[in-house]
C-alpha positions as MATLAB code, in Angstrom:
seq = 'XXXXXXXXXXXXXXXXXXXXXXXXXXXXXXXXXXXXXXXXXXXXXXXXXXXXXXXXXXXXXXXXXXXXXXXXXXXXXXXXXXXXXXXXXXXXXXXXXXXXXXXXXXXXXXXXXXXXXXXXXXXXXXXXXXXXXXXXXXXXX';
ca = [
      30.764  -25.443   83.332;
      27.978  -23.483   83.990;
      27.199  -20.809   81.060;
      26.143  -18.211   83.467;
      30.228  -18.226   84.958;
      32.514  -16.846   83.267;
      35.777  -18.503   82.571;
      37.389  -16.577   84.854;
      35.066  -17.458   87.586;
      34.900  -20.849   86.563;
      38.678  -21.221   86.598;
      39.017  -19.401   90.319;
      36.923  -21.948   91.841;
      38.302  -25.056   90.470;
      41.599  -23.488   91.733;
      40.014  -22.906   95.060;
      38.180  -26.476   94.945;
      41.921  -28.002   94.443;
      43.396  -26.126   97.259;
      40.420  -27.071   99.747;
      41.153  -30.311   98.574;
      44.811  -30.291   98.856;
      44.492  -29.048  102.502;
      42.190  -31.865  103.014;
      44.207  -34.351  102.276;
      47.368  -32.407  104.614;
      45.502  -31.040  107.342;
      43.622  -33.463  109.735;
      41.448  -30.723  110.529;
      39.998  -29.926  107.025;
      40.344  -26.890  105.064;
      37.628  -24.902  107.383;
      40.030  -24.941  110.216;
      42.828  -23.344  108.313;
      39.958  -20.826  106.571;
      38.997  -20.050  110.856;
      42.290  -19.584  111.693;
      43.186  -16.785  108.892;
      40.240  -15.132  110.216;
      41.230  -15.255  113.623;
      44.941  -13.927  112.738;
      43.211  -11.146  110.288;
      40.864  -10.055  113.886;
      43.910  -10.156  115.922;
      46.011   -8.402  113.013;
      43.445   -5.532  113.261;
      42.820   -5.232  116.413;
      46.655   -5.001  117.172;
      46.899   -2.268  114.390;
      43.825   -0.726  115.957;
      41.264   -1.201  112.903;
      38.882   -3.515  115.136;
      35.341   -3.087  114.927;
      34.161   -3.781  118.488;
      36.183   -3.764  121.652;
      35.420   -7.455  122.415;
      38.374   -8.291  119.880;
      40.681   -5.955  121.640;
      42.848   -8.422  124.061;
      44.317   -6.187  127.139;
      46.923   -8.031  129.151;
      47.121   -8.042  132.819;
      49.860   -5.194  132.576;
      46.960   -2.859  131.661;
      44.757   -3.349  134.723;
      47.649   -3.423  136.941;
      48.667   -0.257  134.967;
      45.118    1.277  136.231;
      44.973   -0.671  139.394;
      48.451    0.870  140.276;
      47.496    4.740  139.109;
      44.065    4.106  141.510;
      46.619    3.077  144.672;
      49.109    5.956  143.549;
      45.708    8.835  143.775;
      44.362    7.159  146.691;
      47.729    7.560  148.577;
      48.381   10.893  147.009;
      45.172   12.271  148.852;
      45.588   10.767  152.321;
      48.746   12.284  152.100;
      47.578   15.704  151.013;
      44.479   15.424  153.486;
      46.972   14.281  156.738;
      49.646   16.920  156.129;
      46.445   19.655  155.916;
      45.329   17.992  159.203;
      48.419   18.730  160.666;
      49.287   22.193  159.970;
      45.738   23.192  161.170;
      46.846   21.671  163.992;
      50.438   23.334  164.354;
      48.095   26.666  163.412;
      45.754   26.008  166.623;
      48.631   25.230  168.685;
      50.584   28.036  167.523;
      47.846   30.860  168.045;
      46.409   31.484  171.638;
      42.709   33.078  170.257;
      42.468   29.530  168.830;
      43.171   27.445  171.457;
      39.090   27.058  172.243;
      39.246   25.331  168.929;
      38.659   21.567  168.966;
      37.035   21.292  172.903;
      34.247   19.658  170.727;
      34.873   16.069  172.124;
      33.611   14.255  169.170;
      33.689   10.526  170.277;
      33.936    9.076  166.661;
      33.572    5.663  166.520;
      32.695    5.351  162.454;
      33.648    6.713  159.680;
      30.853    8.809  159.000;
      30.876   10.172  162.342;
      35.145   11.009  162.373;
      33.690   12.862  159.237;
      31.144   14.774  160.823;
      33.455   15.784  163.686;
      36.033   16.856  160.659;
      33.274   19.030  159.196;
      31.903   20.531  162.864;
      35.645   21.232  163.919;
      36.349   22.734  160.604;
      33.695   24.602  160.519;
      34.090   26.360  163.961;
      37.960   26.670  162.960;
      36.739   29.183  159.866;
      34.970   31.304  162.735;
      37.658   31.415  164.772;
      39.345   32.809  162.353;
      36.623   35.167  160.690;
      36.981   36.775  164.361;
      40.651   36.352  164.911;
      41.000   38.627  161.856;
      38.156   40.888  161.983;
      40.024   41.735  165.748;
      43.194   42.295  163.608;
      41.510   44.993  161.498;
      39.163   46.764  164.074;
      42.433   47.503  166.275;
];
């Protein structure tokens, strides 16, 4: 017994010496494996209570991406379908008023994306002076 210990101490590690070698003797994989795996279920313990320290302990299942993956499809849908049902009432609006009806005689030949976008943005364009002078008519008669 070492003089600097106290008998406490001293005590405490012959009781920790027995179990280490009591698990020895049990556990094929020696005493550090069990001392690992408490660690590892303390980790997952905290992370699942949310005390982790860093983010690499946190395990997300494949629920949560699909969870994201399926709110990204649900937006992306949600504004084609907000962008095509615009595109169609300024349509049923051109069709419906005749001081519009020289709106869209651009001919855009779109062949990419970026160009069916440009057209968008040139026929949109000339649609919001048609109707600057569609309603400035209205008020000077």
């Amino acid at each position: 017994m070492d003089p600097l210990i106290s008998h406490k101490q001293q005590k405490a590690t012959d009781i920790r010496n027995a179990i280490r070698e009591y698990h020895a003797a049990r556990n094929p994989w020696g005493p550090d494996h069990r001392a690992h795996a408490v660690f590892l279920g303390v980790q997952r313990n905290n992370a699942r209570r949310g005390f982790a320290d860093d983010d690499e302990y946190i395990e997300r299942g494949c629920c949560w991406y699909l969870g994201w993956l399926l709110l990204l499809v649900m937006a992306c849908v949600g504004v084609w379908y907000s962008w095509d049902r615009a595109a169609s009432s300024v349509q049923k609006l051109v069709e419906s008023f005749p001081a519009l009806r020289s709106f869209g005689k651009t001919h855009c030949q779109a062949s990419s994306f970026v160009q069916v976008a440009n057209c968008t943005f040139i026929e949109t364009g000339l649609l919001m002076e048609r109707l600057g002078q569609v309603l400035q008519s209205s008020y000077d008669d």
